[in-house]
PDB file of C-alpha atoms and ligand atoms in Angstrom:
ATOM      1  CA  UNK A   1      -0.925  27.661   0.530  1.00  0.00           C
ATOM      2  CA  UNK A   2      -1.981  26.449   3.984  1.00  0.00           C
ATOM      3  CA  UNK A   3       0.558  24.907   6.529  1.00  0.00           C
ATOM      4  CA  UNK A   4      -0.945  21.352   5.364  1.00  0.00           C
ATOM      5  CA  UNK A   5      -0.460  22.191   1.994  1.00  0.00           C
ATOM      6  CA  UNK A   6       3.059  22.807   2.020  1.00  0.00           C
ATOM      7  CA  UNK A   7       4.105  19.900   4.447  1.00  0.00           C
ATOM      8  CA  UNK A   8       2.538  17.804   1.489  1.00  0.00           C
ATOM      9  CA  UNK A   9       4.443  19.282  -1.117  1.00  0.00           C
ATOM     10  CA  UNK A  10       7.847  19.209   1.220  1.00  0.00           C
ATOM     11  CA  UNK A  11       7.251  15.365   1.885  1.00  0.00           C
ATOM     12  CA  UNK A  12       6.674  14.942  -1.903  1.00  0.00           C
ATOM     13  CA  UNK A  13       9.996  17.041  -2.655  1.00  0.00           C
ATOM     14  CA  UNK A  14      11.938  14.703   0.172  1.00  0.00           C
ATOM     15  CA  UNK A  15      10.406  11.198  -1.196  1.00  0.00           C
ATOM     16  CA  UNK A  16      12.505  12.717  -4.486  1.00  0.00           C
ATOM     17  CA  UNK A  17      15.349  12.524  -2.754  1.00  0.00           C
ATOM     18  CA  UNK A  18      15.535  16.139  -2.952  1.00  0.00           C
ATOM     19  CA  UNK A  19      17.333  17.534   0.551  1.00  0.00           C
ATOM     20  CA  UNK A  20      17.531  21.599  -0.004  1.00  0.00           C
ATOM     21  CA  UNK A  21      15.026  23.826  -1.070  1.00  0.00           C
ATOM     22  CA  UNK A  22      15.895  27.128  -2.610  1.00  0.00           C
ATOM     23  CA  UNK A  23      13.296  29.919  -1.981  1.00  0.00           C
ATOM     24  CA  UNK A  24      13.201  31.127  -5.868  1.00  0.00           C
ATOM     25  CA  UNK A  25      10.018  32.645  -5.891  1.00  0.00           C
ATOM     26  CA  UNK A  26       8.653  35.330  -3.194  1.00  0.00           C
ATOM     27  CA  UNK A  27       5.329  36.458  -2.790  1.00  0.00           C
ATOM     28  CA  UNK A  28       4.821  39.228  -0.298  1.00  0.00           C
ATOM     29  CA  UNK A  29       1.704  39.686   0.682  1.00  0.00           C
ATOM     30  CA  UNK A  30       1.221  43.796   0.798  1.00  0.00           C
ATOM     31  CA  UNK A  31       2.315  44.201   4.373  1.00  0.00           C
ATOM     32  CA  UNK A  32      -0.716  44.442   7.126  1.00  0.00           C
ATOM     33  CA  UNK A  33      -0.192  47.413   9.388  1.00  0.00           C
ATOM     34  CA  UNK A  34       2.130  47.136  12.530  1.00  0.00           C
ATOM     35  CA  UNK A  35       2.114  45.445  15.262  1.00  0.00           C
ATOM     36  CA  UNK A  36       0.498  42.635  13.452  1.00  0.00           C
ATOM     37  CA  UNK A  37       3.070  41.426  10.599  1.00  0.00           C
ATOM     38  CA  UNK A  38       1.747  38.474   8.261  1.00  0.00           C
ATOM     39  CA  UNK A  39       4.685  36.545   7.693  1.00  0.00           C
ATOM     40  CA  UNK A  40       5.473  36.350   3.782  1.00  0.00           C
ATOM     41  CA  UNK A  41       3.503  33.677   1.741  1.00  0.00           C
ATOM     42  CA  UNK A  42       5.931  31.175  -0.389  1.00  0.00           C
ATOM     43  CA  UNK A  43       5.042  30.019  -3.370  1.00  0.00           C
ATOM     44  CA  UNK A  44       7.630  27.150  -3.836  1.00  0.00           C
ATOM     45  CA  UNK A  45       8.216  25.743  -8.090  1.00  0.00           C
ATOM     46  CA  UNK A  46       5.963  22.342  -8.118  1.00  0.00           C
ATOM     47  CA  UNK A  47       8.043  19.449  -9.739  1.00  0.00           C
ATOM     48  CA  UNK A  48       4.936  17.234  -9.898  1.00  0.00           C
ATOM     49  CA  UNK A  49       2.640  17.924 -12.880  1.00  0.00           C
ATOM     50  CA  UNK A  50      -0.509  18.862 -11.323  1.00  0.00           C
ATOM     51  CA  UNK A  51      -2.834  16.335 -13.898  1.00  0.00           C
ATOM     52  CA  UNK A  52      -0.309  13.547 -14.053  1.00  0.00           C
ATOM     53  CA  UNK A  53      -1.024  10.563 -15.838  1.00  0.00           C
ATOM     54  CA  UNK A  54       0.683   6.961 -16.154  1.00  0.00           C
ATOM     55  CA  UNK A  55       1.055   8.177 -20.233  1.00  0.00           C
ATOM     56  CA  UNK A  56       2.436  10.889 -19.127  1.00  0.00           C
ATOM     57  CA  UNK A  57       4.929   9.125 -16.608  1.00  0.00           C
ATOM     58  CA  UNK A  58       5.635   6.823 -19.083  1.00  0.00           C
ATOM     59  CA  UNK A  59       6.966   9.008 -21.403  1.00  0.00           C
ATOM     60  CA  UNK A  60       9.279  10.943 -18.922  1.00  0.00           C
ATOM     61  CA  UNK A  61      10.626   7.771 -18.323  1.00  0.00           C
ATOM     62  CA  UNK A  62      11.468   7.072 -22.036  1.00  0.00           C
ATOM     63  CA  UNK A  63      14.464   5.328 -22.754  1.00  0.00           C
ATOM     64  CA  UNK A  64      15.898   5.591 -19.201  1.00  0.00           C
ATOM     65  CA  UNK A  65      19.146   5.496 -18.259  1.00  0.00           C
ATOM     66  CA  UNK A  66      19.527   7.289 -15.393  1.00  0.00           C
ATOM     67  CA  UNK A  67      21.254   4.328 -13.587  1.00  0.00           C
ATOM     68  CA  UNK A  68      23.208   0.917 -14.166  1.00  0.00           C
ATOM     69  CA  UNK A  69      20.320  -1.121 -14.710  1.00  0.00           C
ATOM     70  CA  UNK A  70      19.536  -0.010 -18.240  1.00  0.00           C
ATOM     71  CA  UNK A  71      22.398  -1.759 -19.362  1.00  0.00           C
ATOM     72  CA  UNK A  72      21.801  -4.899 -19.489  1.00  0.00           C
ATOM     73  CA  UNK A  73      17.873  -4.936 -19.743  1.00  0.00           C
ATOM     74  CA  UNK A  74      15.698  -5.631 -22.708  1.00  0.00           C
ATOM     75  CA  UNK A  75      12.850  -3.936 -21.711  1.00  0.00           C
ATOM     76  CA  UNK A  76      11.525  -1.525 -19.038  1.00  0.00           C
ATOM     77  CA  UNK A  77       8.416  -3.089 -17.743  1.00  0.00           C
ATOM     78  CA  UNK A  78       6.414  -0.011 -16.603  1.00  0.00           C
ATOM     79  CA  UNK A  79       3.241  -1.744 -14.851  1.00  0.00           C
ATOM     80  CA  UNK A  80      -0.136  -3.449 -16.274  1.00  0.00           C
ATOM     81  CA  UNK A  81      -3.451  -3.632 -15.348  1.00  0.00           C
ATOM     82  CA  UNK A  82      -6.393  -1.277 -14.619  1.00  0.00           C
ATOM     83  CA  UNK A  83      -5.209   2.164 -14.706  1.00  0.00           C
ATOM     84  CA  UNK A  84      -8.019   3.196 -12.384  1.00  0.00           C
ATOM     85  CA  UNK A  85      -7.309   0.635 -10.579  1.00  0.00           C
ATOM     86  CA  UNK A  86      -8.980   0.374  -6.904  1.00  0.00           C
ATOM     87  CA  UNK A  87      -5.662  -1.903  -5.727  1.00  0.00           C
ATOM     88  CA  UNK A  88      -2.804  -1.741  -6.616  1.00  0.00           C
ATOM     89  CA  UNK A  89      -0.091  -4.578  -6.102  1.00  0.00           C
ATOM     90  CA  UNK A  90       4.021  -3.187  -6.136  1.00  0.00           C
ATOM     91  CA  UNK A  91       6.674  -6.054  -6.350  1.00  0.00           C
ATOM     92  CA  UNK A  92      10.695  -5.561  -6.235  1.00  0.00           C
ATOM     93  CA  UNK A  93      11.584  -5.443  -9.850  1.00  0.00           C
ATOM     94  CA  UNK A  94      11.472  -7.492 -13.235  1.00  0.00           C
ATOM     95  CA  UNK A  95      13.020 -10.720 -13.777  1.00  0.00           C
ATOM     96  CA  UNK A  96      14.060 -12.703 -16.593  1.00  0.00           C
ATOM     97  CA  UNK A  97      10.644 -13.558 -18.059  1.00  0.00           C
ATOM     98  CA  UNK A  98       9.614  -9.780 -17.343  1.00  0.00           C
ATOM     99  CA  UNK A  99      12.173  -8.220 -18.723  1.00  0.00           C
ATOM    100  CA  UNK A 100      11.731 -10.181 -22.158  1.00  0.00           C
ATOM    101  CA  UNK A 101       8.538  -9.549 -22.437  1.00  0.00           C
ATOM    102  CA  UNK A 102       7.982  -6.029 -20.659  1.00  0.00           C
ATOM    103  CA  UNK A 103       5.352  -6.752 -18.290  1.00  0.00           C
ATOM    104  CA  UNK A 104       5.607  -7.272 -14.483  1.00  0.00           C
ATOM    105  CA  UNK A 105       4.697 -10.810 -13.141  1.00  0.00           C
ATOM    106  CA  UNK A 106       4.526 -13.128 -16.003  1.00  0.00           C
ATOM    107  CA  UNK A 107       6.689 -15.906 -14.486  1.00  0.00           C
ATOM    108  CA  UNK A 108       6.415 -18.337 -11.939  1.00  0.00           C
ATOM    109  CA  UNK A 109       6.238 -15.895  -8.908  1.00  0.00           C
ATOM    110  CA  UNK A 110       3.541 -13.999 -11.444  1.00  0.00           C
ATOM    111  CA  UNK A 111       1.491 -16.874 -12.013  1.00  0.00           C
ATOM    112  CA  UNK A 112       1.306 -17.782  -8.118  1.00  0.00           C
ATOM    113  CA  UNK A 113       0.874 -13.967  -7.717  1.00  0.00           C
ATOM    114  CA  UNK A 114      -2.318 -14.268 -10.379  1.00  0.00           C
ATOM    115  CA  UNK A 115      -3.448 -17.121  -8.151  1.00  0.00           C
ATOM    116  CA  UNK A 116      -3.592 -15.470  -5.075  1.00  0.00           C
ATOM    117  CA  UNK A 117      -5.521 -13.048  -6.131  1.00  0.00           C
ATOM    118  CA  UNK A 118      -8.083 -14.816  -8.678  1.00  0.00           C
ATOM    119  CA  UNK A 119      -8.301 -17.263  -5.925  1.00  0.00           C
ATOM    120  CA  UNK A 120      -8.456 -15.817  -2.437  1.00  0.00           C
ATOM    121  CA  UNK A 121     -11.362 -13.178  -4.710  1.00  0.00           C
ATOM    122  CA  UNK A 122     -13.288 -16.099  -5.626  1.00  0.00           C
ATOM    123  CA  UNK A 123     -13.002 -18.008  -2.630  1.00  0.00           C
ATOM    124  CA  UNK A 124     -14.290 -14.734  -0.983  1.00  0.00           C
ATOM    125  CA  UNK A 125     -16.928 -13.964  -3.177  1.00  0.00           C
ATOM    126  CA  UNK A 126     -14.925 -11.195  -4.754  1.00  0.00           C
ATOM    127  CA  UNK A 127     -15.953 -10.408  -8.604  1.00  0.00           C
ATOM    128  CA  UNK A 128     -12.523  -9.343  -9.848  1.00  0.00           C
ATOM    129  CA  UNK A 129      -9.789 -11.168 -11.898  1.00  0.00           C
ATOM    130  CA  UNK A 130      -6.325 -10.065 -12.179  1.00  0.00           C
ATOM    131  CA  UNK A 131      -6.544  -7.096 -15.256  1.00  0.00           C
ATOM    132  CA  UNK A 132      -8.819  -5.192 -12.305  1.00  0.00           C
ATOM    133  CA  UNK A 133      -6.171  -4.640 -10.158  1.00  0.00           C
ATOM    134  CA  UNK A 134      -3.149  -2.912 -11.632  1.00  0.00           C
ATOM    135  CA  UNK A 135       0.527  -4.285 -10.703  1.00  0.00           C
ATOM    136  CA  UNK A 136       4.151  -3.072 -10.850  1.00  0.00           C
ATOM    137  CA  UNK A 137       7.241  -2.753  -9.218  1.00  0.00           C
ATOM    138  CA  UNK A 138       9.899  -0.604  -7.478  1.00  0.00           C
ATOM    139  CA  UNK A 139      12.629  -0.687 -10.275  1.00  0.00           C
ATOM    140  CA  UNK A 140      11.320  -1.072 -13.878  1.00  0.00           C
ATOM    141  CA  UNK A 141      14.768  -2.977 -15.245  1.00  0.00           C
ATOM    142  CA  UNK A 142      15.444  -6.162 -14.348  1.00  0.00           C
ATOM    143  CA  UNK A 143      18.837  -6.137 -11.999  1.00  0.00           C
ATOM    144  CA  UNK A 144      21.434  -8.758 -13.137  1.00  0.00           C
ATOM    145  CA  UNK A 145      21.177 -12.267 -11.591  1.00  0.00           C
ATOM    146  CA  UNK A 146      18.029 -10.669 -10.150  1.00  0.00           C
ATOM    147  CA  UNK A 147      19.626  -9.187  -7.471  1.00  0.00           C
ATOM    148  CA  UNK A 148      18.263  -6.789  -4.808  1.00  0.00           C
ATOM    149  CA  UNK A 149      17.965  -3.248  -6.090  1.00  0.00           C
ATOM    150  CA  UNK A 150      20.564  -1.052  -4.298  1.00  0.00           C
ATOM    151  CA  UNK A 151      19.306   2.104  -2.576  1.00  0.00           C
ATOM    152  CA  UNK A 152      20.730   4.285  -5.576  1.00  0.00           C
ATOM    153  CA  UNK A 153      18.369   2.533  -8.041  1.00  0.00           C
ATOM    154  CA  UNK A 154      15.454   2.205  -5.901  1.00  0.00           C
ATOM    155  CA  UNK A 155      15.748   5.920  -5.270  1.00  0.00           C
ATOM    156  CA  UNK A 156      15.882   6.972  -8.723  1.00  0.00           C
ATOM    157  CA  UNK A 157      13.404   4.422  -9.812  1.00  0.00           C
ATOM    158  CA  UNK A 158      10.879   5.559  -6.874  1.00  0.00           C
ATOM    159  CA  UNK A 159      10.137   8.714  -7.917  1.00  0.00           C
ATOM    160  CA  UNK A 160       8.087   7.056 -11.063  1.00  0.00           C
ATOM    161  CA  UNK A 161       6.507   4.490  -8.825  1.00  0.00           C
ATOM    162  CA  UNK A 162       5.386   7.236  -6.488  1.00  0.00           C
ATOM    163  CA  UNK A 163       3.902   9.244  -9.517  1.00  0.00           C
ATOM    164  CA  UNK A 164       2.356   5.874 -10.694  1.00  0.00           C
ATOM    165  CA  UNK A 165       0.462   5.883  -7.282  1.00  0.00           C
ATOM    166  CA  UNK A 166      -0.704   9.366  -7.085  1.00  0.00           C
ATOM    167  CA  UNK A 167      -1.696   9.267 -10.719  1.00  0.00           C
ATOM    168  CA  UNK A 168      -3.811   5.694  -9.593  1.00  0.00           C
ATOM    169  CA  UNK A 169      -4.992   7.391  -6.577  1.00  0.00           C
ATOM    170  CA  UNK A 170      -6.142   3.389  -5.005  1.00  0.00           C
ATOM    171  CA  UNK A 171      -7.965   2.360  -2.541  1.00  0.00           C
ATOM    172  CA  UNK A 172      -4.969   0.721  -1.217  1.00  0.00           C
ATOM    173  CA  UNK A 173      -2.031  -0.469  -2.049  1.00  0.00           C
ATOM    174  CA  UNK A 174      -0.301  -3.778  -1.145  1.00  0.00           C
ATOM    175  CA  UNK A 175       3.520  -4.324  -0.944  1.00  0.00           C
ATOM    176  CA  UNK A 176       4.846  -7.681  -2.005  1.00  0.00           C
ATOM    177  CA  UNK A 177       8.216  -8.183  -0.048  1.00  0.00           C
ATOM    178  CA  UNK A 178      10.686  -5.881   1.639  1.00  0.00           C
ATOM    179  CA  UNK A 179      12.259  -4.071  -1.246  1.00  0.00           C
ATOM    180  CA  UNK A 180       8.789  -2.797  -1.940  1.00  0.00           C
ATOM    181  CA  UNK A 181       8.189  -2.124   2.125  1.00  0.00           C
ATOM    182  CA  UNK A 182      11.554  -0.195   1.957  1.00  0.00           C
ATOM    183  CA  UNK A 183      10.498   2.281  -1.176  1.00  0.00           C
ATOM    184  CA  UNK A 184       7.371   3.160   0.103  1.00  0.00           C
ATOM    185  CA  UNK A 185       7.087   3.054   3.918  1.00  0.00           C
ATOM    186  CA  UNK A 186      10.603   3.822   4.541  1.00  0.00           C
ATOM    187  CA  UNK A 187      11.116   1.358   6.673  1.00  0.00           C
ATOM    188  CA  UNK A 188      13.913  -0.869   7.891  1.00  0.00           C
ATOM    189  CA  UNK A 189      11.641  -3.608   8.938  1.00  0.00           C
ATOM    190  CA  UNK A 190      11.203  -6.765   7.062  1.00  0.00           C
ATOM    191  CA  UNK A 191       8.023  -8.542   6.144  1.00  0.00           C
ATOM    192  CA  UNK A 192       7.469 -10.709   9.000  1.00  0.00           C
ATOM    193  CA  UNK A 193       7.268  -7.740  11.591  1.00  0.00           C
ATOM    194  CA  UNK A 194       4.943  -5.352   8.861  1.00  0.00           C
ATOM    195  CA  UNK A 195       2.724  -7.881   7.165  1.00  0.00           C
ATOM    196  CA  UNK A 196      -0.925  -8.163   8.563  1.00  0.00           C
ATOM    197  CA  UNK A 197      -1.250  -4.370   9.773  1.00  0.00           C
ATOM    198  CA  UNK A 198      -2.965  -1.683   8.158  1.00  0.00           C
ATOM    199  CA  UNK A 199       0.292   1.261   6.780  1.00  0.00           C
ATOM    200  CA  UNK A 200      -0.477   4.311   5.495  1.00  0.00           C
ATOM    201  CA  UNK A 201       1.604   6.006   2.160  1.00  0.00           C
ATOM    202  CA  UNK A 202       0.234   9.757   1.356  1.00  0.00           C
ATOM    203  CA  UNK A 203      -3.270   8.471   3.059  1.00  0.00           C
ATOM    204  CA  UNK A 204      -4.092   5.397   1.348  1.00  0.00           C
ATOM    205  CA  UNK A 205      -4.123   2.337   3.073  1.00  0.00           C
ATOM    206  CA  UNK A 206      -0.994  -0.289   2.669  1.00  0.00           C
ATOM    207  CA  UNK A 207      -0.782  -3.616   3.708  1.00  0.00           C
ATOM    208  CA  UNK A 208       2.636  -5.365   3.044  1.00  0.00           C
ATOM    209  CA  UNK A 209       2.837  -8.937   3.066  1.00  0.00           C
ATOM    210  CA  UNK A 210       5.192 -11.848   1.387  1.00  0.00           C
ATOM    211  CA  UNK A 211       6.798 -11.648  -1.985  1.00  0.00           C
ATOM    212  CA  UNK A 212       5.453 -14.451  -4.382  1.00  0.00           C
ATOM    213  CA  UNK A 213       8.513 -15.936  -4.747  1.00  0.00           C
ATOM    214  CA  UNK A 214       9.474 -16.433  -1.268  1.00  0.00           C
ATOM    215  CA  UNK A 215       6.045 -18.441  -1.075  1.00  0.00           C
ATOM    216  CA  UNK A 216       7.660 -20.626  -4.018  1.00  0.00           C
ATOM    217  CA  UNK A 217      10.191 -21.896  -1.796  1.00  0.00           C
ATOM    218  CA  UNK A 218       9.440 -25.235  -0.494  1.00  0.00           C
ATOM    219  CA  UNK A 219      10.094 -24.586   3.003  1.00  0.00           C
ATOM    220  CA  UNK A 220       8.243 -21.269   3.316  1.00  0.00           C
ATOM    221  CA  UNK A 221       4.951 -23.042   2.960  1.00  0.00           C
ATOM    222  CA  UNK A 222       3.741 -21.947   6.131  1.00  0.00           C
ATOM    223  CA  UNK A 223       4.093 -18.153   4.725  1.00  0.00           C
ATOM    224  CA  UNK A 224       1.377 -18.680   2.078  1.00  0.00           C
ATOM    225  CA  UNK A 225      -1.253 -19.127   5.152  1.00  0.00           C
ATOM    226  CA  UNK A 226      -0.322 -15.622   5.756  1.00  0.00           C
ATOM    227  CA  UNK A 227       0.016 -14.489   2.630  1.00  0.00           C
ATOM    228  CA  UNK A 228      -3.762 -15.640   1.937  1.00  0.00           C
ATOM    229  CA  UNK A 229      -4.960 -14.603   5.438  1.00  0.00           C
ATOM    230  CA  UNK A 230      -2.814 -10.413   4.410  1.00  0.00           C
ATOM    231  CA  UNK A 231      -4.740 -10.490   0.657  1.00  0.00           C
ATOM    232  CA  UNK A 232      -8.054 -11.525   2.321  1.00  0.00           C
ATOM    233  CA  UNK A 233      -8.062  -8.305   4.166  1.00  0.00           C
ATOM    234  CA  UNK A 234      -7.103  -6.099   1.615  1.00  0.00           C
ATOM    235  CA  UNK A 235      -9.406  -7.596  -0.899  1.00  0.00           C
ATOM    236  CA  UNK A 236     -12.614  -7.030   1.760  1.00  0.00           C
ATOM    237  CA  UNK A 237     -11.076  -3.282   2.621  1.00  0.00           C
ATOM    238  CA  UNK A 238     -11.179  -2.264  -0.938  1.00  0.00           C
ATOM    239  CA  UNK A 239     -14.266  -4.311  -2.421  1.00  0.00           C
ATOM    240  CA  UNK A 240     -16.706  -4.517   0.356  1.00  0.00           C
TER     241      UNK A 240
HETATM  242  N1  URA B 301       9.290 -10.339  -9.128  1.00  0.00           N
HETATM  243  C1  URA B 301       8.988  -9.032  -8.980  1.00  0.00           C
HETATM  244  O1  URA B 301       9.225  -8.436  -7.936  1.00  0.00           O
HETATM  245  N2  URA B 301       8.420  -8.430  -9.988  1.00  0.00           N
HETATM  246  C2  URA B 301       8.119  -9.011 -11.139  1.00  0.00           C
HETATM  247  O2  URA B 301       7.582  -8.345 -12.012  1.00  0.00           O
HETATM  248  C3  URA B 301       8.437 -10.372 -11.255  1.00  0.00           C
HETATM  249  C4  URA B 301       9.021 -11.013 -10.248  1.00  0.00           C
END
């Protein structure tokens, strides 16, 4: 494993959450003559499957309830859209009309969401509709009174939406609000300071810009200028 190699793997093992690393399995390499010692080679356990899959991540996730937000949900709303998706579009978490119906942005903030992109695609001369993208969020229940996910949740949630991002391998991937900032680019931030700049998450490009239902919100019109202006880019960086 080269030194690049096993940063990856370490920065995969910390976005997990996990904070030691137990050195189960030594391989020596037969020792090179003195005075030029190799130092050993370490072949860490992998916890992601090498030929992941969103089926695949699906089914680990299964009838979660690895934290208080299974309790009162009706269903987990894993993601839709292209599964090869070039772009790929990661909100907070489901609400009411998500969580009925299992499927991220079906509501209001889902049909402005649709808009934006349909929209700002056409306008642009863009040939894709919304099934060619492919969208989810940070926590796949819907949090009660559709409150912010704590840090807890998103943590244990985040490991699936990572997977669902290596498995999608996009172009690039853009962030709608700061819950979805704060799971991916670690960041304590908020929207207004990252929106409009290139990020970068496990090198593919991010752009982060405002959650479609803080553009609903009468007096946050002058938002959706920048909301348009942050999807414009993305949609010429990954269609061009
Ligand atoms: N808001 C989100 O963040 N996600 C959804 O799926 C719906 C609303």
């Amino acid at each position: 494993m080269t030194k690049d190699e096993l940063r990856q793997r370490l920065e995969f093992y910390q976005d997990l959450g996990v904070k030691t690393i137990y050195r189960r399995s030594v391989t020596t390499v037969p020792a090179p003559p003195i005075p030029n010692p190799q130092p050993p080679v370490l072949s860490l356990p992998t916890l992601e499957p090498t030929q992941d899959s969103l089926l695949t991540i699906l089914a680990d996730i299964g009838d979660c309830k690895r934290c208080r937000l299974h309790e009162a949900r009706h269903k987990i709303v894993f993601g839709s859209g292209n599964q090869e998706a070039r772009l790929v579009f990661v909100g907070e978490g489901p609400g009411a009309d998500e969580d009925q119906q299992g499927l991220p942005f079906v509501g209001r903030a889902g049909q402005l969401l649709t808009q934006m992109i349909e929209g700002t695609a056409s306008k642009e001369g863009i040939p894709i509709k919304r099934p060619d993208v492919y969208i989810c969020n940070v926590v796949k229940c819907r949090p009660p009174e559709n409150r912010t996910p704590q840090p807890d949740e998103m943590e244990i949630c985040g490991q699936f939406l990572y997977r669902q991002l290596q498995a999608i391998k996009p172009k690039a991937i853009c962030l709608l609000g700061s819950t979805a900032a704060k799971a991916v680019l670690n960041t304590k931030d908020g929207v207004t300071r990252l929106r409009g700049k290139w990020h970068n998450w496990r090198d593919i490009q991010v752009m982060v810009t405002y959650h479609p239902s803080y553009l609903l919100r009468p007096y946050n019109q002058s938002a959706k200028k920048e909301a348009w202006e942050d999807l414009k880019k993305v949609l010429h960086y990954v269609y061009d």
